[in-house]
Each structure stands twice: as structure tokens, then as C-alpha cells.
Amino acid sequence: MSLDDSGYDGLVLQKISGSKAKVGDIISVKKNKEEYVGVLMPRSQVGSDPFHIIIKLDTGYNIGIKLSQDSEIRKIKAGKKKRTTGTETEVENKGLPTASILSTGGTIASKVDYQTGAVNPALSAQDLYDTVPEIREYANVRAKVIMSVLSENIQPKDWTKIARIVASEIKAGTDGVVIAHGTDTLGFTSAALSFALQNLPVPVVLVGSQRSSDRPSSDAAMNLIGAINLATKANTAEVLLLMHAETGDSYLHAHRGTRARKLHTSRRDAFQSVNGYPLFRVTEQYVEEIHPSILRRNKKRKLILKPKFEEKVALVKTNPGVEASLIDYFVEAGYRGIMIEGTGLGHAPNRLHASIKKAIDAGLVVAMSSQCLFGRVNMNVYRCGVELLDIGVIPCEDMLPETALVKLMWVLANTANKETAKELLVTPLVGEIDMRSEESEYISHLGGE
Ligand code: ASP
């Protein structure tokens, strides 16, 4: 394992690099005249801090040693070679569909294997079969660890990478793709892939977990099995996001990739559909359609891959203290677009209007979504909205602010003509905009259908 994937940073990473040791090697750690010898362990991505190094002692216990500037680390012996974590396919069961599982990191993949010292690649095919043996009954699994990051660190260039790998799995003939991902920005990635992977032949299911698999209350195994079930069985070819539908283990909900929002910091049913409904109810046993898909499974359909995103697009949330200079900054910094997360029906304080006009005059695309989340932007009701429309701000209908942001990044990267880009931004493409969504699609439907 490279040190980049070891979970260490700061002083600890510096000291380990200096000693040329790798995870799995036997090392000595000297601190305040004490010497500790053991196997260098990786740090879990979840709950790690930058000061402690973890070693496994001969007794089998793992200890954390807090390093200071004068602590010394020395490599004593190289560790045994571990399994590789590239694509692996077990012996195929001819009667089963093939599922591709791509792991990007996050809690769902944060499992330290204390036997081998390996971290995270808990989603190599072999590790999956070892931890969740039931998977064999659902599909032949092609598993790849494509990155190992907590999702708060995911960047637009990672969406591009994920989209390209999904496309190559589809080209190789998979029956469905599952992407294991952290939950913090799962909704951004699901929106991004919805735009990047047009005309899909098979479903792409993003899945996360709120509790890691080494905790008794983990939702990881059920979510993962559900995702394989959904990806291989459902008659859909959309990008979906699958998580627990309620706090118990009764069933999961598959949300449309452009409509899902993490609405709770810790509950297992944190994700809900906003201005839309979940499309499938899923358990380990069944996949039930509860709202129709826009695109049905058809392996002959030809995928259109458009994986690029313009990074110079800002999301600006207005608030009573927001200053116009914030807008000016993005213009000066060479940004190409600003997605405003305005208040109510789509408003930004009057004191921002002159700067917004300057931004539009300078060639930026400026658009409006609402921090209310539910409902539709309507800028014709109040003077403020009408003024912003006159200036040229584009109302983003009933899109979630993050979906609208991602879509603006996508249209600007894929369309040379600004007028076409603006038009595309408000044209429904993959269920992200519903011209007829209703007031009844409000919080009352959460948790049910
Ligand atoms: N912060 C973590 C992440 O988004 C939480 C999770 O995995 O659910 O990667």
C-alpha cells in the first residue's frame, strides 16, 4: 500500500516517509527513551488524527503512539506482500448477472483489516466475498478500488475519473454498476454522474453507509447487497442513490441521482428525495418499483459519455450578512459561472444586484436556486426577483442547489456557446427538473411514498 493510502498525514507521515517504511513493515518507534516494535498499521479514514502512529505489537494488540518532533522511526524489516486490489473476478457462476463494484472510499469502505494491515480496499472482490459472503448468490462481482478518499475531499476531476471508469465497465458488458462512496457529497457525485453518463444502458447505483462495517449497527452490508440487487435486477437505466429508507433495517430507498439530499447528519435514513419521489424500494430479497423510471434497461443502448466539468463555478448562499464583494471576487478570479442559493422564491439582497449585473456583463452565467430546497424558484412574484430576471439571472426551476451547481459546471464544460449553455441549464435532461412538480411533494412524503 502506498503511503498516500495509509491514512496518515502531517508529522506522522513525514516521519514514516523519512524511515522508508510502508504499511505492513516491522518498525521501531522511539519516544522518550522508550522503544516500541511492531507492524506499522494504517489509520482508518474515519476518526483519525494527525499525531498518532498505530503499530501492532507481537501480542496482537494495536497501540497508538503520540509522536513529537524528537520521536524516531526506523524500519526493521519489510512486511509480507499483500494481495493486489485491482479488478478481480472469482470463478464465474454462469447463471448470475455481472455487477461492477467501484469503491471510492468513505465509511462504507473504511474497514481496517487488522490481520494483514490493509485498510480500505475492503471492496476488492475477495474481501467482499469474505465480509459479505451472500454476494455470491446475487452476482458475479467485478470489484475495483478506484480511489480511497472521504467524500468531503472529492473534487470535480474525481467525477470525471469515476464516469470514465463506469463507461469502461459498461463497455466490458456489465449488467449494472455499484459505486461505494462517502455520504457527505454522495448527492453531488450522483448528480454529476447523471449528467456525465447520458443514454445509459444499465443502472448505476451509488451507495454509502452511515456506520462503518466494523460496528454492530452498520448499514454497510445491507446497503451494499441492496445496491447489487438493484443494479442487476431493476428495469431502469438511471443513476440512482440507494440508502436506508428508515432507521430500522426494513428496506432501502433508491432515489433519482439528481434529486437526493443528505438531510440528516447521522441517521441511517439521512437521504431523501427532494421535489421527487424514491423510484424503488429494495431489500436483500426484492426490488420493487414505486415510481417510474425515465429510462429502462437496454443493454444495446449506446452510452454517451460527457465526463467534463468546469471547475470555475461558484455556489453562493445568500444570507442577511452577505456582501457584494463576494460576487466581485469570483469575477476577478476568472470564474465562468455563479449558482446563487437564494432565499425563498429565488431572491438575493438588493445590495448584491449591481455586482451580479457586473458579473453577467463580464460574461459569467449567473443562475438562481433556492435554499428552501422544496418547491420551485419563481422570480416573478417580488420586485427583487423581477429585477434579477431583468439583469439576466437564470431561474433554475425546482432543481436542488447542488444539482444546479453541478449542472452549470457540466454545461459550461460541454458547450462552447454561452446561449446554448444557458438554455441547456434549464432544459430537463435526466429528471433533474420537473416542470409539473407540485406543492404536495413536500416533507410529508419523506420516509414513505
Ligand atoms: N465523511 C464521510 C464521507 O463522506 C462520511 C461517510 O462516509 O458517510 O466520506
Coordinates of C-alpha atoms and ligand atoms in Angstrom, one line a residue:
M1 CA 0.0 0.0 0.0
S2 CA 1.4 3.4 -0.9
L3 CA 1.7 5.9 2.0
D4 CA -0.9 8.1 0.3
D5 CA -3.5 5.5 1.1
S6 CA -2.2 4.9 4.6
G7 CA -4.5 7.4 6.3
Y8 CA -1.5 9.3 7.9
D9 CA -0.6 12.9 7.4
G10 CA 1.3 15.7 8.9
L11 CA 4.2 14.9 11.3
V12 CA 3.5 11.2 11.3
L13 CA 3.5 10.9 7.6
Q14 CA 6.7 12.9 7.4
K15 CA 8.5 10.6 9.9
I16 CA 7.2 7.4 8.3
S17 CA 8.4 8.6 4.8
G18 CA 11.8 9.5 6.3
S19 CA 12.2 5.9 7.6
K20 CA 11.2 4.5 4.1
A21 CA 8.8 2.2 5.9
K22 CA 5.5 1.1 4.4
V23 CA 2.3 -0.1 6.0
G24 CA 2.8 -3.8 7.0
D25 CA 6.6 -3.3 7.7
I26 CA 8.1 -4.0 11.1
I27 CA 9.3 -0.8 12.6
S28 CA 10.7 0.6 15.8
V29 CA 9.3 3.8 17.3
K30 CA 11.5 5.6 19.9
K31 CA 9.9 8.1 22.1
N32 CA 11.1 9.5 25.4
K33 CA 13.7 6.7 25.8
E34 CA 11.1 4.0 25.3
E35 CA 11.2 1.8 22.2
Y36 CA 8.2 0.1 20.7
V37 CA 8.5 -2.5 18.0
G38 CA 5.6 -3.8 15.8
V39 CA 3.9 -3.8 12.5
L40 CA 3.0 -0.4 11.0
M41 CA -0.7 -0.3 10.7
P42 CA -2.8 2.1 8.5
R43 CA -5.1 4.6 10.0
S44 CA -8.8 4.3 9.4
Q45 CA -10.1 7.3 7.4
V46 CA -12.8 7.7 10.0
G47 CA -11.9 9.4 13.2
S48 CA -8.1 9.6 12.6
D49 CA -5.9 12.4 13.9
P50 CA -2.6 13.7 12.6
F51 CA -0.4 12.9 15.7
H52 CA -0.7 9.1 16.4
I53 CA 1.0 6.3 14.7
I54 CA -0.5 2.8 15.1
I55 CA 1.6 -0.3 15.4
K56 CA 0.6 -3.9 16.0
L57 CA 2.6 -5.4 18.8
D58 CA 3.7 -9.1 18.9
T59 CA 1.0 -9.7 21.4
G60 CA -1.6 -8.9 18.7
Y61 CA -2.6 -5.6 20.3
N62 CA -2.7 -2.4 18.3
I63 CA -1.3 0.7 20.1
G64 CA -1.3 4.3 19.2
I65 CA 1.8 6.3 20.0
K66 CA 1.7 10.1 20.0
L67 CA 4.7 11.3 18.1
S68 CA 6.6 14.5 18.8
Q69 CA 9.4 16.2 16.8
D70 CA 12.1 14.1 18.5
S71 CA 10.5 10.7 18.1
E72 CA 12.4 8.4 15.9
I73 CA 11.0 5.8 13.5
R74 CA 13.2 3.1 12.0
K75 CA 12.3 0.3 9.5
I76 CA 13.4 -3.1 10.8
K77 CA 12.0 -5.5 8.2
A78 CA 9.8 -5.4 5.2
G79 CA 6.3 -6.8 5.7
K80 CA 4.9 -9.7 3.7
K81 CA 3.4 -8.9 0.3
K82 CA -0.3 -8.4 0.3
R83 CA -2.9 -9.2 -2.3
T84 CA -3.3 -6.7 -5.0
T85 CA -6.6 -4.8 -5.3
G86 CA -7.1 -4.4 -9.0
T87 CA -10.0 -5.9 -10.8
E88 CA -10.7 -9.4 -9.6
T89 CA -13.4 -11.8 -10.7
E90 CA -13.9 -15.0 -8.9
V91 CA -14.9 -18.2 -10.6
E92 CA -18.0 -17.2 -12.6
N93 CA -21.4 -18.6 -11.9
K94 CA -22.9 -18.7 -15.4
G95 CA -26.5 -18.2 -14.3
L96 CA -25.8 -14.9 -12.5
P97 CA -25.6 -11.4 -13.8
T98 CA -22.4 -9.4 -13.5
A99 CA -22.1 -6.4 -11.2
S100 CA -19.2 -4.0 -11.2
I101 CA -18.4 -2.5 -7.8
L102 CA -16.3 0.6 -7.8
S103 CA -15.0 1.7 -4.4
T104 CA -14.1 5.4 -3.9
G105 CA -13.8 5.4 -0.1
G106 CA -15.9 6.8 2.7
T107 CA -17.4 5.0 5.7
I108 CA -18.7 2.1 3.6
A109 CA -15.1 1.2 2.7
S110 CA -13.4 2.2 5.9
K111 CA -12.5 -1.1 7.4
V112 CA -9.1 -1.8 8.8
D113 CA -8.1 -5.4 8.3
Y114 CA -6.1 -6.0 11.5
Q115 CA -4.7 -9.3 10.2
T116 CA -3.0 -8.0 7.1
G117 CA -2.7 -4.4 8.0
A118 CA -4.6 -3.5 4.8
V119 CA -7.0 -0.6 5.0
N120 CA -10.0 0.5 2.9
P121 CA -9.7 -1.8 -0.1
A122 CA -12.3 -3.8 1.7
L123 CA -14.1 -3.8 -1.6
S124 CA -11.7 -5.9 -3.6
A125 CA -13.8 -8.9 -4.9
Q126 CA -12.1 -11.3 -2.5
D127 CA -12.5 -9.0 0.5
L128 CA -16.2 -8.5 -0.4
Y129 CA -16.8 -12.2 -0.7
D130 CA -15.0 -12.7 2.7
T131 CA -17.0 -10.0 4.5
V132 CA -20.4 -10.3 2.8
P133 CA -20.4 -13.9 1.5
E134 CA -24.1 -13.7 0.5
I135 CA -22.9 -11.6 -2.5
R136 CA -22.1 -14.8 -4.3
E137 CA -25.9 -15.5 -4.5
Y138 CA -26.6 -12.2 -6.3
A139 CA -24.0 -11.7 -8.9
N140 CA -20.6 -12.3 -10.3
V141 CA -18.7 -9.3 -8.9
R142 CA -16.0 -7.3 -10.7
A143 CA -14.6 -5.1 -7.9
K144 CA -12.2 -2.2 -8.3
V145 CA -10.8 0.2 -5.7
I146 CA -10.6 3.3 -7.9
M147 CA -9.7 5.8 -5.1
S148 CA -9.7 5.9 -1.4
V149 CA -11.0 9.2 -0.1
L150 CA -13.5 10.5 2.3
S151 CA -16.2 12.2 0.1
E152 CA -15.7 15.7 1.6
N153 CA -12.4 15.6 -0.4
I154 CA -13.9 14.5 -3.7
Q155 CA -13.4 17.1 -6.5
P156 CA -15.0 17.6 -9.9
K157 CA -12.0 15.9 -11.5
D158 CA -12.8 12.8 -9.5
W159 CA -16.4 12.8 -11.0
T160 CA -14.7 12.7 -14.4
K161 CA -12.5 9.8 -13.4
I162 CA -15.4 7.8 -11.9
A163 CA -17.5 8.5 -15.0
R164 CA -14.8 7.2 -17.3
I165 CA -14.3 4.0 -15.3
V166 CA -18.1 3.4 -15.3
A167 CA -18.1 3.8 -19.0
S168 CA -15.3 1.2 -19.4
E169 CA -17.2 -1.2 -17.2
I170 CA -20.3 -0.8 -19.3
K171 CA -18.3 -1.3 -22.4
A172 CA -17.0 -4.6 -20.9
G173 CA -20.6 -5.7 -20.7
T174 CA -21.6 -5.3 -17.0
D175 CA -25.2 -5.7 -16.1
G176 CA -25.1 -2.9 -13.5
V177 CA -22.6 -0.7 -11.7
V178 CA -22.4 0.0 -8.0
I179 CA -20.3 2.8 -6.7
A180 CA -19.4 2.8 -3.0
H181 CA -18.9 6.4 -1.8
G182 CA -18.9 8.5 1.3
T183 CA -22.2 10.1 2.2
D184 CA -21.1 13.7 2.7
T185 CA -21.0 14.5 -1.0
L186 CA -22.8 11.4 -2.4
G187 CA -25.6 13.7 -3.8
F188 CA -23.1 15.8 -5.7
T189 CA -21.5 12.8 -7.3
S190 CA -24.8 11.2 -8.1
A191 CA -25.9 14.4 -9.8
A192 CA -22.6 14.7 -11.6
L193 CA -22.8 11.2 -13.0
S194 CA -26.4 11.7 -14.0
F195 CA -25.2 14.3 -16.4
A196 CA -21.9 12.7 -17.4
L197 CA -23.4 9.3 -18.3
Q198 CA -26.1 10.1 -20.8
N199 CA -28.2 7.4 -22.5
L200 CA -27.2 4.7 -20.1
P201 CA -27.9 1.0 -21.0
V202 CA -27.8 -0.3 -17.4
P203 CA -28.3 1.3 -14.0
V204 CA -25.6 3.0 -12.0
V205 CA -26.2 2.8 -8.2
L206 CA -24.3 5.0 -5.7
V207 CA -24.3 3.7 -2.2
G208 CA -22.8 4.7 1.1
S209 CA -23.2 3.9 4.8
Q210 CA -23.6 5.9 7.9
R211 CA -21.9 3.4 10.2
S212 CA -18.7 1.5 9.2
S213 CA -18.8 -2.2 8.7
D214 CA -16.8 -2.9 11.9
R215 CA -19.7 -1.5 14.0
P216 CA -22.6 -3.7 15.1
S217 CA -25.2 -1.2 13.9
S218 CA -23.6 -0.9 10.5
D219 CA -25.9 -0.3 7.5
A220 CA -23.0 -1.1 5.1
A221 CA -23.8 -4.8 4.3
M222 CA -27.5 -4.3 3.7
N223 CA -26.9 -1.2 1.6
L224 CA -24.3 -3.0 -0.5
I225 CA -26.3 -6.1 -1.1
G226 CA -29.3 -3.9 -1.9
A227 CA -27.2 -2.0 -4.4
I228 CA -26.1 -5.1 -6.1
N229 CA -29.6 -6.4 -6.2
L230 CA -30.9 -3.1 -7.6
A231 CA -28.1 -2.7 -10.2
T232 CA -28.5 -6.2 -11.6
K233 CA -32.3 -6.6 -11.4
A234 CA -34.1 -3.3 -11.7
N235 CA -35.6 -2.4 -15.0
T236 CA -34.1 1.0 -15.1
A237 CA -31.0 2.6 -16.7
E238 CA -30.8 5.7 -14.5
V239 CA -28.2 6.9 -12.0
L240 CA -29.7 6.1 -8.6
L241 CA -28.6 6.7 -4.9
L242 CA -29.5 3.9 -2.5
M243 CA -29.6 4.2 1.3
H244 CA -31.8 3.1 4.2
A245 CA -35.4 4.3 3.9
E246 CA -35.9 4.4 7.7
T247 CA -33.9 3.9 10.8
G248 CA -34.5 0.1 11.1
D249 CA -33.4 -2.5 8.6
S250 CA -36.8 -3.0 6.9
Y251 CA -36.0 -1.6 3.4
L252 CA -33.9 0.8 1.3
H253 CA -35.0 3.6 -1.0
A254 CA -33.4 4.3 -4.4
H255 CA -33.6 8.0 -5.1
R256 CA -33.0 9.6 -8.5
G257 CA -29.4 10.7 -8.7
T258 CA -30.3 14.4 -9.3
R259 CA -33.0 14.5 -6.5
A260 CA -31.3 13.1 -3.4
R261 CA -30.2 15.2 -0.5
K262 CA -28.5 14.2 2.8
L263 CA -30.9 15.8 5.2
H264 CA -29.6 14.3 8.4
T265 CA -26.0 14.2 9.8
S266 CA -26.2 10.7 11.3
R267 CA -29.5 8.8 10.8
R268 CA -29.3 5.8 8.5
D269 CA -32.2 7.2 6.5
A270 CA -30.4 10.5 6.0
F271 CA -31.1 10.7 2.3
Q272 CA -34.5 11.8 1.0
S273 CA -35.8 12.7 -2.4
V274 CA -36.5 16.4 -2.8
N275 CA -39.1 17.6 -5.3
G276 CA -39.5 14.0 -6.4
Y277 CA -40.1 10.5 -5.0
P278 CA -37.9 7.4 -4.5
L279 CA -38.1 5.2 -7.5
F280 CA -37.5 1.8 -5.9
R281 CA -38.0 0.0 -2.6
V282 CA -35.2 -2.5 -2.1
T283 CA -34.3 -5.3 0.3
E284 CA -31.9 -8.2 0.1
Q285 CA -34.8 -10.2 -1.3
Y286 CA -36.7 -7.9 -3.7
V287 CA -36.6 -4.8 -5.9
E288 CA -40.0 -3.1 -6.1
E289 CA -40.6 -0.2 -8.4
I290 CA -42.6 2.5 -6.7
H291 CA -42.3 5.4 -9.2
P292 CA -41.5 5.0 -12.9
S293 CA -38.0 5.4 -14.4
I294 CA -37.4 7.8 -17.3
L295 CA -35.0 5.3 -19.0
R296 CA -35.4 1.5 -19.0
R297 CA -32.6 -1.1 -19.0
N298 CA -31.5 -1.9 -22.6
K299 CA -28.0 -3.3 -23.0
K300 CA -28.0 -2.4 -26.7
R301 CA -28.3 1.3 -26.0
K302 CA -25.1 3.2 -26.6
L303 CA -23.8 5.2 -23.7
I304 CA -22.9 8.9 -24.4
L305 CA -20.0 9.8 -22.1
K306 CA -19.6 13.5 -21.3
P307 CA -17.4 13.5 -18.3
K308 CA -16.0 17.0 -18.1
F309 CA -16.9 19.7 -15.6
E310 CA -15.9 23.3 -15.4
E311 CA -14.3 23.9 -12.0
K312 CA -14.5 27.6 -12.0
V313 CA -18.2 27.7 -11.0
A314 CA -19.1 29.0 -7.5
L315 CA -22.1 28.3 -5.2
V316 CA -23.0 31.4 -3.3
K317 CA -25.5 31.1 -0.4
T318 CA -27.1 34.4 0.3
N319 CA -27.8 35.4 3.9
P320 CA -28.5 38.6 5.8
G321 CA -24.8 39.4 6.2
V322 CA -23.7 38.5 2.6
E323 CA -21.5 41.2 0.9
A324 CA -21.4 42.2 -2.7
S325 CA -17.6 41.9 -2.7
L326 CA -18.1 38.1 -2.7
I327 CA -19.6 38.3 -6.2
D328 CA -16.8 40.7 -7.3
Y329 CA -14.2 38.2 -6.1
F330 CA -15.5 35.4 -8.4
V331 CA -15.5 37.8 -11.4
E332 CA -11.9 38.9 -10.6
A333 CA -10.8 35.3 -10.1
G334 CA -11.9 34.3 -13.6
Y335 CA -14.9 32.2 -12.7
R336 CA -17.3 31.3 -15.5
G337 CA -20.4 30.8 -13.5
I338 CA -22.1 31.5 -10.2
M339 CA -25.0 29.5 -8.8
I340 CA -26.8 31.5 -6.2
E341 CA -28.6 29.7 -3.5
G342 CA -31.0 32.4 -2.8
T343 CA -33.8 32.8 -0.3
G344 CA -37.5 32.0 -0.7
L345 CA -38.7 32.1 -4.3
G346 CA -35.2 33.0 -5.6
H347 CA -34.0 36.3 -4.1
A348 CA -30.7 37.9 -3.4
P349 CA -30.4 41.1 -1.4
N350 CA -30.7 44.3 -3.3
R351 CA -27.2 45.4 -2.4
L352 CA -25.8 42.5 -4.5
H353 CA -27.6 43.4 -7.7
A354 CA -25.1 45.8 -9.1
S355 CA -22.3 43.2 -8.6
I356 CA -24.4 40.5 -10.1
K357 CA -25.0 42.7 -13.2
K358 CA -21.3 43.3 -13.4
A359 CA -20.7 39.6 -13.3
I360 CA -23.2 39.0 -16.1
D361 CA -21.8 41.9 -18.2
A362 CA -18.3 40.3 -17.7
G363 CA -19.6 37.1 -19.3
L364 CA -20.4 34.9 -16.4
V365 CA -23.5 32.8 -16.3
V366 CA -25.4 33.6 -13.1
A367 CA -28.3 31.4 -12.1
M368 CA -30.7 31.1 -9.1
S369 CA -31.7 28.1 -7.0
S370 CA -33.4 28.3 -3.6
Q371 CA -32.2 27.4 -0.2
C372 CA -35.7 26.3 0.7
L373 CA -34.9 23.1 -1.2
F374 CA -38.6 22.1 -1.7
G375 CA -40.6 24.0 -4.3
R376 CA -39.8 26.0 -7.4
V377 CA -37.9 29.2 -8.0
N378 CA -40.4 31.9 -9.1
M379 CA -38.8 35.2 -9.7
N380 CA -41.9 36.9 -11.0
V381 CA -43.6 37.5 -7.6
Y382 CA -41.5 40.1 -5.8
R383 CA -39.7 43.1 -7.2
C384 CA -36.3 41.7 -6.2
G385 CA -36.9 38.6 -8.3
V386 CA -38.1 40.6 -11.3
E387 CA -35.0 42.9 -11.1
L388 CA -32.7 39.9 -11.0
L389 CA -34.5 38.4 -14.0
D390 CA -34.1 41.7 -15.9
I391 CA -30.4 41.7 -15.1
G392 CA -30.2 38.2 -16.7
V393 CA -30.2 35.8 -13.8
I394 CA -31.5 32.4 -14.8
P395 CA -34.1 30.7 -12.6
C396 CA -33.3 27.0 -12.1
E397 CA -36.9 25.8 -11.6
D398 CA -37.1 23.0 -9.0
M399 CA -33.5 21.8 -9.1
L400 CA -31.7 21.2 -5.8
P401 CA -28.9 23.9 -5.4
E402 CA -26.1 21.2 -5.6
T403 CA -27.7 19.6 -8.7
A404 CA -28.0 23.1 -10.3
L405 CA -24.3 23.8 -9.4
V406 CA -23.1 20.6 -10.9
K407 CA -25.3 21.0 -14.0
L408 CA -23.9 24.5 -14.5
M409 CA -20.3 23.1 -14.2
W410 CA -21.3 20.4 -16.8
V411 CA -23.0 22.7 -19.3
L412 CA -20.1 25.1 -19.2
A413 CA -17.6 22.4 -19.9
N414 CA -19.6 20.8 -22.7
T415 CA -21.0 23.7 -24.6
A416 CA -18.8 26.3 -26.3
N417 CA -21.8 28.7 -26.9
K418 CA -22.9 30.6 -23.8
E419 CA -26.5 31.0 -25.0
T420 CA -26.8 27.2 -25.7
A421 CA -25.3 26.6 -22.2
K422 CA -27.9 28.8 -20.6
E423 CA -30.7 27.1 -22.5
L424 CA -29.4 23.6 -21.6
L425 CA -29.2 24.6 -17.9
V426 CA -33.0 24.9 -17.7
T427 CA -33.8 22.1 -20.1
P428 CA -34.8 18.9 -18.3
L429 CA -32.3 16.1 -19.2
V430 CA -32.2 13.4 -16.6
G431 CA -35.1 14.1 -14.2
E432 CA -33.4 17.0 -12.5
I433 CA -36.2 19.4 -13.5
D434 CA -39.8 18.7 -13.4
M435 CA -41.9 21.4 -15.0
R436 CA -45.0 20.0 -13.2
S437 CA -43.7 19.2 -9.7
E438 CA -46.4 20.1 -7.2
E439 CA -46.7 21.5 -3.7
S440 CA -47.8 18.2 -2.5
E441 CA -44.3 16.8 -3.0
Y442 CA -43.3 18.2 0.4
I443 CA -41.8 16.9 3.6
S444 CA -45.0 14.9 4.3
H445 CA -43.9 12.2 1.9
L446 CA -40.5 11.7 3.5
G447 CA -40.0 8.2 4.6
G448 CA -43.0 6.9 2.7
E449 CA -44.3 7.0 -0.8
Ligands
ASP1 N1 -17.3 11.9 5.8 C1 -17.6 10.6 5.3 C2 -17.6 10.7 3.8 O1 -18.4 11.3 3.2 C3 -18.9 10.1 5.8 C4 -19.3 8.8 5.1 O2 -18.6 8.1 4.5 O3 -20.5 8.5 5.2 O4 -16.8 10.1 3.2

